[in-house]
Amino acid sequence: MKYYSTNGKSEPATFRETLFTGLAGDGGLFMPEAFPSRGQRQRSATGQCHGPGNNFFHDIGSYNFHELAFIACRKYISDITDKNLKGIIRDSFSKKAFPVNNSPSPLVRISKDLYILELFHGPTLSFKDFGARFMARLMEHYLAGTKKRLTVLVATSGDTGSAVAHGFFGLAGINVVVLYPEGRISPLQEKQITAPGGNIIALKVRGDFDDCQRMAKKALSDAEIRGKMTLSSANSINIGRLLPQMFYYFSAVSQLTALRRGMAKREPVFIIPSGNFGDLCAGLFAKRMGLPARKFIAAVNINSGVPHYLATGKLPRVKTRLTLSNAMDVGIPSNFARILDMYHNNRVALKRDIDAVTVTDGETEKTIGLAFKRFGYVSDPHTATAIAAAFNCNLAGPKIVLSTAHPAKFPDIVSRNTGEAVKLPARLASCMKKRGKSTSIPADFRRLKKILLSQGNVI
Ligand SMILES: *Cc1c(COP(=O)(O)O)cnc(C)c1O
């Protein structure tokens, strides 16, 4: 499988090249040349499944997470053997990293047609552990046996940085530089980024997330930097992070089938707390592979320009404001170019598959309270935006809300709306006790460049 650039000016790349370069040479995002589809499926325009027959999706309930992961990504990664790929999957999604019984991404039914896909059981308690752990192990696999040293550069609005820091911590030959907006992430998120130390370097930027992202993007396409060091991104623009995010969509449908004792009459609607739209994009990849999905609804906060785009065709640039769902404080999603590419810029086609709903902080808080009162379900502010969108969704059939973070990551907001204290899981409690180390820098690319180059000389 080769990958082309959404800007169309670079040569197609191998998976390995996309993994290490992140961004295409022409500044575009990499896209797979094909979406290998599994099984045939007949489907009416209303999204109803008509007896899919004896094929993969019919039997999807009988596969476990590791098997589904292998089937989902096998064709995208051509130069790793079956055995090694299975090993990478086992390691990335081990019981030790995700201490849950049936699946690393358990599907919980909270009412007749409402399900929560819990993606927060990894080491840093957000869904970003799925992408970061898999990508780190892929890189480790490719680097083993070469003398290459690598610097991974990541801009984060909170959870990416911690997941990447943990995913790469202690791996030989790899340094990680994390950029995050100073004062705009939670104390716990900051601690998770700054506490590991060692090969993890934390930089707090005096600006917002879009500044961090702009600086990272610039560094990744800077000729001088690229000439002097091997720099990779670890943002959700990296295909190595996007692919593993398909796994839990497959797992969700597998578990849904098992819970319902058969394929649901209607395909599920996925509702996704969205910022950079990596999660949603992975869902679209899965759908292209044949995964039953009636619709993807992006729950966004007031910062997102996407609802405006869907309504008017224009993606406005708005100044980001801090919200309760801070990992979603993104004006222009970095994966949007991929989504437009998949739909050939056809907004009408795109709207058939995707909807976007803006959820205010007030609604988020109210929903945390409501979900607890009605269903006894405790949700974090990001998940709550999607639960709010689910409450307002009038599509029939199963609705699956992706729960992107553990409520204990936002104890104050959660407890003031449920009226109960949130218990901090043991691994978070021990992280909070550690001392963190971070350097404050202005939102200035030249400063970042200097740090990267001096660091490049050191390693
Ligand atoms: C990163 C993040 C999101 C947004 O995910 P995208 O893939 O960037 O859309 C939502 N919720 C949480 C908790 C996150 O950490």
Tab-separated table of C-alpha atoms and ligand atoms in Angstrom:
chain	number	residue	atom	x	y	z
A	1	MET	CA	0.000	0.000	0.000
A	2	LYS	CA	1.274	3.456	-0.941
A	3	TYR	CA	0.186	6.822	0.422
A	4	TYR	CA	-0.405	9.963	-1.586
A	5	SER	CA	-0.359	13.574	-0.402
A	6	THR	CA	-3.601	15.546	-0.207
A	7	ASN	CA	-1.707	18.408	-1.902
A	8	GLY	CA	-0.857	16.110	-4.786
A	9	LYS	CA	2.652	17.441	-5.334
A	10	SER	CA	4.748	14.730	-3.650
A	11	GLU	CA	5.560	11.224	-4.841
A	12	PRO	CA	3.504	8.471	-3.200
A	13	ALA	CA	5.193	7.226	-0.011
A	14	THR	CA	5.484	3.858	1.721
A	15	PHE	CA	3.889	3.333	5.108
A	16	ARG	CA	7.287	3.511	6.759
A	17	GLU	CA	7.996	6.866	5.112
A	18	THR	CA	4.657	8.308	6.206
A	19	LEU	CA	5.273	7.100	9.740
A	20	PHE	CA	8.588	8.929	10.033
A	21	THR	CA	7.862	12.049	8.002
A	22	GLY	CA	4.330	12.630	9.278
A	23	LEU	CA	3.648	15.386	6.779
A	24	ALA	CA	4.210	14.974	3.040
A	25	GLY	CA	7.044	16.998	1.475
A	26	ASP	CA	4.514	19.349	-0.150
A	27	GLY	CA	2.894	20.078	3.218
A	28	GLY	CA	-0.096	17.826	2.533
A	29	LEU	CA	-1.416	14.939	4.602
A	30	PHE	CA	-0.878	11.334	3.603
A	31	MET	CA	-3.822	9.247	2.447
A	32	PRO	CA	-3.906	5.536	1.617
A	33	GLU	CA	-4.292	4.859	-2.100
A	34	ALA	CA	-7.122	2.435	-1.368
A	35	PHE	CA	-9.373	1.332	1.443
A	36	PRO	CA	-9.224	-2.450	1.497
A	37	SER	CA	-12.786	-3.560	2.053
A	38	ARG	CA	-13.818	-6.549	4.061
A	39	GLY	CA	-16.791	-8.583	2.901
A	40	GLN	CA	-19.670	-7.387	0.795
A	41	ARG	CA	-22.592	-5.696	2.273
A	42	GLN	CA	-25.879	-4.652	0.801
A	43	ARG	CA	-27.297	-1.504	2.158
A	44	SER	CA	-30.271	0.638	1.411
A	45	ALA	CA	-30.143	4.406	1.284
A	46	THR	CA	-31.762	4.590	4.717
A	47	GLY	CA	-28.818	2.821	6.279
A	48	GLN	CA	-30.640	-0.406	7.045
A	49	CYS	CA	-28.683	-3.634	6.811
A	50	HIS	CA	-30.269	-6.332	4.710
A	51	GLY	CA	-28.880	-9.683	5.804
A	52	PRO	CA	-25.214	-9.086	5.121
A	53	GLY	CA	-24.676	-12.780	4.397
A	54	ASN	CA	-21.836	-14.971	5.361
A	55	ASN	CA	-18.947	-12.535	5.495
A	56	PHE	CA	-16.603	-10.790	7.872
A	57	PHE	CA	-19.053	-8.207	9.133
A	58	HIS	CA	-21.705	-10.834	9.719
A	59	ASP	CA	-19.317	-12.704	12.010
A	60	ILE	CA	-17.685	-9.646	13.493
A	61	GLY	CA	-19.059	-10.475	16.951
A	62	SER	CA	-16.806	-13.528	17.149
A	63	TYR	CA	-13.488	-11.687	16.845
A	64	ASN	CA	-11.587	-10.224	19.779
A	65	PHE	CA	-9.917	-6.802	19.770
A	66	HIS	CA	-6.464	-8.070	18.757
A	67	GLU	CA	-7.882	-10.072	15.858
A	68	LEU	CA	-9.969	-7.129	14.679
A	69	ALA	CA	-6.963	-4.820	14.930
A	70	PHE	CA	-4.891	-7.158	12.785
A	71	ILE	CA	-7.600	-7.496	10.142
A	72	ALA	CA	-8.194	-3.733	10.137
A	73	CYS	CA	-4.584	-2.630	9.600
A	74	ARG	CA	-2.915	-5.602	7.836
A	75	LYS	CA	-3.322	-4.262	4.300
A	76	TYR	CA	-2.149	-0.746	5.182
A	77	ILE	CA	1.259	-1.839	6.449
A	78	SER	CA	2.984	-3.828	3.742
A	79	ASP	CA	6.507	-4.335	5.059
A	80	ILE	CA	5.972	-5.840	8.518
A	81	THR	CA	5.443	-9.598	8.788
A	82	ASP	CA	2.188	-11.016	10.174
A	83	LYS	CA	4.042	-12.280	13.203
A	84	ASN	CA	5.683	-8.940	13.991
A	85	LEU	CA	2.487	-6.991	13.384
A	86	LYS	CA	0.609	-9.264	15.756
A	87	GLY	CA	3.367	-8.727	18.320
A	88	ILE	CA	3.096	-4.937	17.987
A	89	ILE	CA	-0.681	-5.170	18.454
A	90	ARG	CA	-0.322	-7.444	21.495
A	91	ASP	CA	2.198	-5.085	23.085
A	92	SER	CA	0.293	-1.899	22.317
A	93	PHE	CA	-3.037	-3.198	23.610
A	94	SER	CA	-1.903	-5.486	26.415
A	95	LYS	CA	-3.904	-6.254	29.538
A	96	LYS	CA	-1.190	-4.477	31.496
A	97	ALA	CA	-1.659	-1.211	29.566
A	98	PHE	CA	-5.467	-1.544	29.398
A	99	PRO	CA	-6.548	-3.404	32.527
A	100	VAL	CA	-10.103	-4.205	31.381
A	101	ASN	CA	-11.717	-7.589	30.975
A	102	ASN	CA	-13.256	-8.102	27.555
A	103	SER	CA	-11.781	-5.384	25.346
A	104	PRO	CA	-9.369	-2.439	25.733
A	105	SER	CA	-12.363	-0.403	24.489
A	106	PRO	CA	-15.411	-1.743	26.351
A	107	LEU	CA	-18.871	-0.871	25.033
A	108	VAL	CA	-21.256	0.024	27.846
A	109	ARG	CA	-24.999	0.201	27.356
A	110	ILE	CA	-26.502	3.031	29.397
A	111	SER	CA	-30.030	3.021	27.968
A	112	LYS	CA	-32.004	1.160	25.316
A	113	ASP	CA	-30.277	2.646	22.295
A	114	LEU	CA	-27.432	4.575	23.852
A	115	TYR	CA	-23.994	3.062	24.248
A	116	ILE	CA	-20.713	4.461	25.492
A	117	LEU	CA	-17.500	3.235	23.906
A	118	GLU	CA	-15.012	3.736	26.738
A	119	LEU	CA	-11.630	4.640	25.304
A	120	PHE	CA	-10.059	5.836	28.537
A	121	HIS	CA	-8.650	2.670	30.048
A	122	GLY	CA	-5.082	3.186	28.804
A	123	PRO	CA	-2.090	4.464	30.828
A	124	THR	CA	-2.984	8.179	30.518
A	125	LEU	CA	-6.730	7.593	30.589
A	126	SER	CA	-7.589	9.097	27.220
A	127	PHE	CA	-8.271	7.547	23.819
A	128	LYS	CA	-4.988	8.956	22.604
A	129	ASP	CA	-3.183	6.036	24.233
A	130	PHE	CA	-4.472	3.819	21.398
A	131	GLY	CA	-2.774	5.848	18.689
A	132	ALA	CA	0.344	6.791	20.623
A	133	ARG	CA	1.215	3.299	21.870
A	134	PHE	CA	0.768	1.677	18.468
A	135	MET	CA	2.712	4.379	16.661
A	136	ALA	CA	5.571	4.278	19.191
A	137	ARG	CA	5.937	0.520	18.772
A	138	LEU	CA	5.843	0.745	15.002
A	139	MET	CA	8.643	3.313	15.103
A	140	GLU	CA	10.597	1.210	17.568
A	141	HIS	CA	10.205	-1.761	15.236
A	142	TYR	CA	11.521	0.119	12.207
A	143	LEU	CA	14.373	1.776	14.148
A	144	ALA	CA	15.619	-1.470	15.683
A	145	GLY	CA	18.786	-2.514	13.939
A	146	THR	CA	19.439	0.898	12.357
A	147	LYS	CA	21.775	3.484	13.873
A	148	LYS	CA	19.234	6.251	13.297
A	149	ARG	CA	18.198	8.566	16.087
A	150	LEU	CA	14.827	10.147	15.993
A	151	THR	CA	13.153	13.202	17.500
A	152	VAL	CA	9.395	13.070	17.746
A	153	LEU	CA	7.759	16.505	17.787
A	154	VAL	CA	4.238	16.814	19.064
A	155	ALA	CA	1.908	19.768	19.572
A	156	THR	CA	-0.819	19.049	22.061
A	157	SER	CA	-3.979	20.589	23.419
A	158	GLY	CA	-3.612	18.262	26.394
A	159	ASP	CA	-4.066	14.568	25.913
A	160	THR	CA	-1.829	13.919	22.908
A	161	GLY	CA	1.249	15.076	24.771
A	162	SER	CA	0.681	12.857	27.762
A	163	ALA	CA	-0.218	9.830	25.667
A	164	VAL	CA	2.833	10.319	23.450
A	165	ALA	CA	5.112	10.984	26.428
A	166	HIS	CA	3.965	7.725	28.017
A	167	GLY	CA	3.904	5.811	24.745
A	168	PHE	CA	7.545	6.652	23.975
A	169	PHE	CA	8.977	6.961	27.458
A	170	GLY	CA	12.226	5.024	27.799
A	171	LEU	CA	12.385	3.860	24.170
A	172	ALA	CA	16.019	3.810	23.029
A	173	GLY	CA	17.120	6.167	20.242
A	174	ILE	CA	14.011	8.341	20.381
A	175	ASN	CA	13.610	11.785	21.950
A	176	VAL	CA	10.199	13.366	22.269
A	177	VAL	CA	9.580	17.146	22.275
A	178	VAL	CA	6.111	18.136	23.462
A	179	LEU	CA	4.679	21.631	22.782
A	180	TYR	CA	1.637	22.642	24.799
A	181	PRO	CA	-0.195	25.948	25.391
A	182	GLU	CA	0.827	27.336	28.763
A	183	GLY	CA	-2.018	27.598	31.248
A	184	ARG	CA	-4.516	26.013	28.897
A	185	ILE	CA	-4.311	22.370	29.879
A	186	SER	CA	-5.360	20.752	33.137
A	187	PRO	CA	-2.811	20.367	35.955
A	188	LEU	CA	-3.045	16.614	35.606
A	189	GLN	CA	-2.470	16.708	31.842
A	190	GLU	CA	0.536	18.947	32.427
A	191	LYS	CA	1.892	16.597	35.065
A	192	GLN	CA	1.520	13.651	32.720
A	193	ILE	CA	3.609	15.493	30.117
A	194	THR	CA	6.264	16.917	32.418
A	195	ALA	CA	6.700	14.066	34.904
A	196	PRO	CA	8.238	11.332	32.730
A	197	GLY	CA	11.477	13.321	32.042
A	198	GLY	CA	14.313	11.311	30.513
A	199	ASN	CA	13.818	11.240	26.749
A	200	ILE	CA	10.676	13.387	27.039
A	201	ILE	CA	11.241	17.174	26.730
A	202	ALA	CA	8.307	19.453	27.657
A	203	LEU	CA	7.961	23.003	26.218
A	204	LYS	CA	5.103	25.244	27.356
A	205	VAL	CA	4.268	27.805	24.693
A	206	ARG	CA	2.952	31.263	25.572
A	207	GLY	CA	0.109	31.031	23.073
A	208	ASP	CA	-2.817	28.784	22.182
A	209	PHE	CA	-2.970	25.314	20.686
A	210	ASP	CA	-3.174	26.606	17.113
A	211	ASP	CA	0.150	28.401	17.744
A	212	CYS	CA	1.714	25.147	18.952
A	213	GLN	CA	0.368	23.318	15.943
A	214	ARG	CA	1.592	25.983	13.525
A	215	MET	CA	5.095	25.864	15.059
A	216	ALA	CA	5.212	22.075	14.856
A	217	LYS	CA	4.010	22.018	11.261
A	218	LYS	CA	6.604	24.610	10.313
A	219	ALA	CA	9.406	22.652	11.957
A	220	LEU	CA	8.366	19.478	10.176
A	221	SER	CA	8.585	21.137	6.770
A	222	ASP	CA	11.692	23.255	7.494
A	223	ALA	CA	14.463	22.288	5.087
A	224	GLU	CA	17.321	23.106	7.446
A	225	ILE	CA	15.862	21.060	10.289
A	226	ARG	CA	15.033	18.161	7.980
A	227	GLY	CA	18.586	18.231	6.680
A	228	LYS	CA	20.156	18.073	10.118
A	229	MET	CA	17.991	15.672	12.050
A	230	THR	CA	15.333	13.027	11.693
A	231	LEU	CA	12.169	14.673	12.907
A	232	SER	CA	8.766	13.018	13.078
A	233	SER	CA	5.369	14.219	14.116
A	234	ALA	CA	3.159	12.383	16.518
A	235	ASN	CA	0.023	14.424	16.021
A	236	SER	CA	-3.138	12.853	14.776
A	237	ILE	CA	-1.967	13.788	11.280
A	238	ASN	CA	0.338	10.757	11.449
A	239	ILE	CA	-1.125	7.719	9.717
A	240	GLY	CA	0.559	5.554	12.355
A	241	ARG	CA	-1.768	7.069	14.923
A	242	LEU	CA	-4.824	7.151	12.739
A	243	LEU	CA	-4.859	3.457	11.804
A	244	PRO	CA	-5.116	2.125	15.379
A	245	GLN	CA	-8.024	4.478	15.966
A	246	MET	CA	-10.010	2.348	13.494
A	247	PHE	CA	-9.608	-0.637	15.773
A	248	TYR	CA	-12.120	0.488	18.339
A	249	TYR	CA	-14.758	1.236	15.719
A	250	PHE	CA	-14.483	-2.381	14.606
A	251	SER	CA	-14.501	-3.474	18.236
A	252	ALA	CA	-17.566	-1.314	18.929
A	253	VAL	CA	-19.595	-2.980	16.181
A	254	SER	CA	-18.313	-6.386	17.297
A	255	GLN	CA	-19.450	-5.752	20.865
A	256	LEU	CA	-22.720	-4.211	19.730
A	257	THR	CA	-23.475	-7.353	17.740
A	258	ALA	CA	-22.669	-9.503	20.742
A	259	LEU	CA	-24.734	-7.370	23.132
A	260	ARG	CA	-27.709	-7.415	20.750
A	261	ARG	CA	-27.208	-11.072	19.860
A	262	GLY	CA	-26.961	-10.277	16.191
A	263	MET	CA	-26.474	-7.391	13.832
A	264	ALA	CA	-28.647	-4.445	14.798
A	265	LYS	CA	-31.490	-3.752	12.386
A	266	ARG	CA	-30.058	-0.335	11.813
A	267	GLU	CA	-26.442	0.581	11.517
A	268	PRO	CA	-25.092	2.489	14.513
A	269	VAL	CA	-24.621	6.233	14.622
A	270	PHE	CA	-21.236	7.209	16.043
A	271	ILE	CA	-21.036	10.401	18.061
A	272	ILE	CA	-17.530	11.701	18.541
A	273	PRO	CA	-16.112	14.473	20.723
A	274	SER	CA	-13.972	16.212	18.100
A	275	GLY	CA	-11.105	18.685	17.916
A	276	ASN	CA	-8.628	17.817	15.190
A	277	PHE	CA	-11.026	15.223	13.776
A	278	GLY	CA	-8.498	12.372	13.920
A	279	ASP	CA	-10.953	10.132	15.670
A	280	LEU	CA	-13.719	10.931	13.220
A	281	CYS	CA	-11.391	10.497	10.265
A	282	ALA	CA	-10.430	7.013	11.499
A	283	GLY	CA	-14.140	6.213	11.668
A	284	LEU	CA	-14.521	7.263	8.040
A	285	PHE	CA	-11.596	5.013	7.079
A	286	ALA	CA	-13.359	2.125	8.855
A	287	LYS	CA	-16.595	2.898	7.035
A	288	ARG	CA	-14.785	2.866	3.694
A	289	MET	CA	-13.590	-0.615	4.649
A	290	GLY	CA	-17.204	-1.648	4.993
A	291	LEU	CA	-17.843	-1.071	8.675
A	292	PRO	CA	-21.572	-0.557	9.275
A	293	ALA	CA	-21.965	3.065	10.335
A	294	ARG	CA	-25.036	5.071	9.524
A	295	LYS	CA	-23.652	8.471	10.390
A	296	PHE	CA	-20.808	10.195	12.193
A	297	ILE	CA	-21.781	13.125	14.354
A	298	ALA	CA	-18.952	15.363	15.505
A	299	ALA	CA	-19.659	16.993	18.851
A	300	VAL	CA	-17.557	20.150	18.922
A	301	ASN	CA	-17.256	23.126	21.232
A	302	ILE	CA	-17.638	26.819	20.385
A	303	ASN	CA	-14.160	26.976	18.849
A	304	SER	CA	-14.802	24.731	15.891
A	305	GLY	CA	-15.412	26.122	12.424
A	306	VAL	CA	-16.742	22.810	11.124
A	307	PRO	CA	-20.497	23.336	11.732
A	308	HIS	CA	-20.138	26.620	9.833
A	309	TYR	CA	-18.350	24.808	7.018
A	310	LEU	CA	-21.098	22.185	6.735
A	311	ALA	CA	-23.724	24.919	6.575
A	312	THR	CA	-21.981	27.354	4.234
A	313	GLY	CA	-18.913	25.736	2.654
A	314	LYS	CA	-16.592	28.201	4.359
A	315	LEU	CA	-14.228	27.236	7.165
A	316	PRO	CA	-13.770	30.380	9.260
A	317	ARG	CA	-10.629	31.071	11.234
A	318	VAL	CA	-11.698	31.892	14.786
A	319	LYS	CA	-9.550	32.844	17.746
A	320	THR	CA	-9.601	29.891	20.127
A	321	ARG	CA	-11.152	30.386	23.512
A	322	LEU	CA	-10.614	28.161	26.504
A	323	THR	CA	-13.509	25.774	27.169
A	324	LEU	CA	-14.218	22.933	29.573
A	325	SER	CA	-13.538	20.445	26.775
A	326	ASN	CA	-10.069	21.884	26.249
A	327	ALA	CA	-8.671	18.998	24.193
A	328	MET	CA	-11.222	20.062	21.578
A	329	ASP	CA	-10.284	23.757	21.539
A	330	VAL	CA	-9.401	23.673	17.858
A	331	GLY	CA	-10.572	26.156	15.248
A	332	ILE	CA	-9.457	24.420	12.069
A	333	PRO	CA	-9.024	20.674	12.472
A	334	SER	CA	-5.730	19.374	11.134
A	335	ASN	CA	-7.403	16.291	9.662
A	336	PHE	CA	-9.956	18.277	7.731
A	337	ALA	CA	-7.882	18.152	4.537
A	338	ARG	CA	-8.143	14.356	4.699
A	339	ILE	CA	-11.887	14.431	5.088
A	340	LEU	CA	-12.330	16.881	2.207
A	341	ASP	CA	-10.071	14.652	0.118
A	342	MET	CA	-12.170	11.569	0.870
A	343	TYR	CA	-15.259	13.392	-0.345
A	344	HIS	CA	-13.546	15.213	-3.227
A	345	ASN	CA	-14.584	18.512	-1.646
A	346	ASN	CA	-18.206	17.591	-2.207
A	347	ARG	CA	-20.003	19.094	0.755
A	348	VAL	CA	-23.318	17.446	-0.098
A	349	ALA	CA	-21.748	13.980	-0.090
A	350	LEU	CA	-19.882	14.791	3.076
A	351	LYS	CA	-23.049	15.888	4.823
A	352	ARG	CA	-24.658	12.539	4.104
A	353	ASP	CA	-22.048	10.892	6.333
A	354	ILE	CA	-21.093	13.641	8.749
A	355	ASP	CA	-22.916	16.079	10.932
A	356	ALA	CA	-21.409	18.508	13.448
A	357	VAL	CA	-23.057	19.877	16.550
A	358	THR	CA	-21.749	22.729	18.688
A	359	VAL	CA	-22.092	22.159	22.414
A	360	THR	CA	-21.571	25.061	24.824
A	361	ASP	CA	-19.886	24.764	28.207
A	362	GLY	CA	-23.271	25.281	29.851
A	363	GLU	CA	-24.777	22.322	27.983
A	364	THR	CA	-21.691	20.251	28.747
A	365	GLU	CA	-22.059	20.817	32.478
A	366	LYS	CA	-25.787	20.167	32.370
A	367	THR	CA	-25.218	16.925	30.490
A	368	ILE	CA	-22.685	15.641	33.019
A	369	GLY	CA	-25.412	16.102	35.641
A	370	LEU	CA	-28.185	14.608	33.478
A	371	ALA	CA	-26.232	11.522	32.423
A	372	PHE	CA	-25.488	10.832	36.041
A	373	LYS	CA	-29.026	11.427	37.252
A	374	ARG	CA	-30.727	9.460	34.472
A	375	PHE	CA	-28.282	6.610	33.925
A	376	GLY	CA	-25.840	6.712	36.820
A	377	TYR	CA	-23.116	7.338	34.248
A	378	VAL	CA	-20.191	9.591	35.167
A	379	SER	CA	-18.720	11.355	32.132
A	380	ASP	CA	-15.849	13.756	31.572
A	381	PRO	CA	-16.532	17.125	29.825
A	382	HIS	CA	-15.366	15.879	26.398
A	383	THR	CA	-17.538	12.792	26.505
A	384	ALA	CA	-20.385	14.939	27.804
A	385	THR	CA	-20.374	17.063	24.633
A	386	ALA	CA	-21.083	13.887	22.660
A	387	ILE	CA	-23.707	12.675	25.127
A	388	ALA	CA	-25.395	16.075	24.742
A	389	ALA	CA	-25.348	15.612	20.948
A	390	ALA	CA	-26.770	12.090	21.414
A	391	PHE	CA	-29.635	13.445	23.539
A	392	ASN	CA	-30.486	15.840	20.720
A	393	CYS	CA	-30.072	13.297	17.934
A	394	ASN	CA	-33.319	12.099	16.408
A	395	LEU	CA	-31.892	9.303	14.264
A	396	ALA	CA	-33.371	5.921	15.157
A	397	GLY	CA	-31.266	2.914	16.088
A	398	PRO	CA	-28.186	2.402	18.229
A	399	LYS	CA	-26.104	5.432	19.073
A	400	ILE	CA	-22.517	4.917	20.150
A	401	VAL	CA	-20.845	7.782	22.000
A	402	LEU	CA	-17.060	7.688	22.020
A	403	SER	CA	-15.861	8.421	25.522
A	404	THR	CA	-12.495	10.023	25.004
A	405	ALA	CA	-11.293	10.705	28.571
A	406	HIS	CA	-11.718	9.348	32.084
A	407	PRO	CA	-13.832	11.614	34.336
A	408	ALA	CA	-11.089	11.589	36.974
A	409	LYS	CA	-8.975	13.744	34.653
A	410	PHE	CA	-11.422	16.605	35.304
A	411	PRO	CA	-12.502	16.038	38.908
A	412	ASP	CA	-13.755	19.559	39.713
A	413	ILE	CA	-16.039	19.982	36.709
A	414	VAL	CA	-17.406	16.466	37.084
A	415	SER	CA	-18.049	16.483	40.812
A	416	ARG	CA	-19.737	19.901	40.837
A	417	ASN	CA	-22.295	18.502	38.374
A	418	THR	CA	-22.821	15.021	39.808
A	419	GLY	CA	-22.616	16.087	43.438
A	420	GLU	CA	-20.214	13.252	44.168
A	421	ALA	CA	-16.455	13.105	44.491
A	422	VAL	CA	-14.583	11.479	41.591
A	423	LYS	CA	-12.226	8.709	42.571
A	424	LEU	CA	-8.743	9.107	41.174
A	425	PRO	CA	-7.430	5.837	39.728
A	426	ALA	CA	-4.197	4.690	41.391
A	427	ARG	CA	-1.997	5.372	38.364
A	428	LEU	CA	-3.132	8.994	38.220
A	429	ALA	CA	-2.674	9.498	41.934
A	430	SER	CA	0.955	8.385	41.734
A	431	CYS	CA	1.632	10.578	38.695
A	432	MET	CA	0.329	13.666	40.521
A	433	LYS	CA	2.940	13.152	43.237
A	434	LYS	CA	5.846	13.283	40.803
A	435	ARG	CA	7.807	16.489	40.091
A	436	GLY	CA	7.441	17.854	36.583
A	437	LYS	CA	9.957	19.730	34.423
A	438	SER	CA	9.023	22.147	31.621
A	439	THR	CA	10.562	25.131	29.753
A	440	SER	CA	8.437	28.177	28.901
A	441	ILE	CA	8.952	29.614	25.391
A	442	PRO	CA	7.218	32.329	23.297
A	443	ALA	CA	4.958	31.348	20.380
A	444	ASP	CA	7.875	31.915	18.032
A	445	PHE	CA	9.033	29.326	15.518
A	446	ARG	CA	12.650	30.567	15.565
A	447	ARG	CA	12.911	29.725	19.242
A	448	LEU	CA	11.618	26.209	18.686
A	449	LYS	CA	13.993	25.741	15.781
A	450	LYS	CA	16.958	26.697	17.946
A	451	ILE	CA	15.981	24.233	20.645
A	452	LEU	CA	15.428	21.439	18.140
A	453	LEU	CA	18.744	22.030	16.376
A	454	SER	CA	20.751	22.219	19.593
A	455	GLN	CA	19.055	19.084	20.757
A	456	GLY	CA	19.775	17.450	17.415
A	457	ASN	CA	23.474	18.081	17.978
A	458	VAL	CA	23.351	16.515	21.398
A	459	ILE	CA	21.931	13.191	20.270
B	1	LIG	C1	-7.813	14.835	21.599
B	1	LIG	C2	-9.092	14.720	22.282
B	1	LIG	C3	-10.299	14.908	21.597
B	1	LIG	C4	-10.328	15.335	20.155
B	1	LIG	O1	-9.920	14.288	19.316
B	1	LIG	P1	-9.589	14.567	17.775
B	1	LIG	O2	-9.199	13.238	17.222
B	1	LIG	O3	-8.470	15.543	17.749
B	1	LIG	O4	-10.822	15.107	17.150
B	1	LIG	C5	-11.463	14.713	22.295
B	1	LIG	N1	-11.475	14.371	23.596
B	1	LIG	C6	-10.342	14.176	24.282
B	1	LIG	C7	-10.407	13.831	25.712
B	1	LIG	C8	-9.109	14.338	23.642
B	1	LIG	O5	-7.994	14.158	24.331
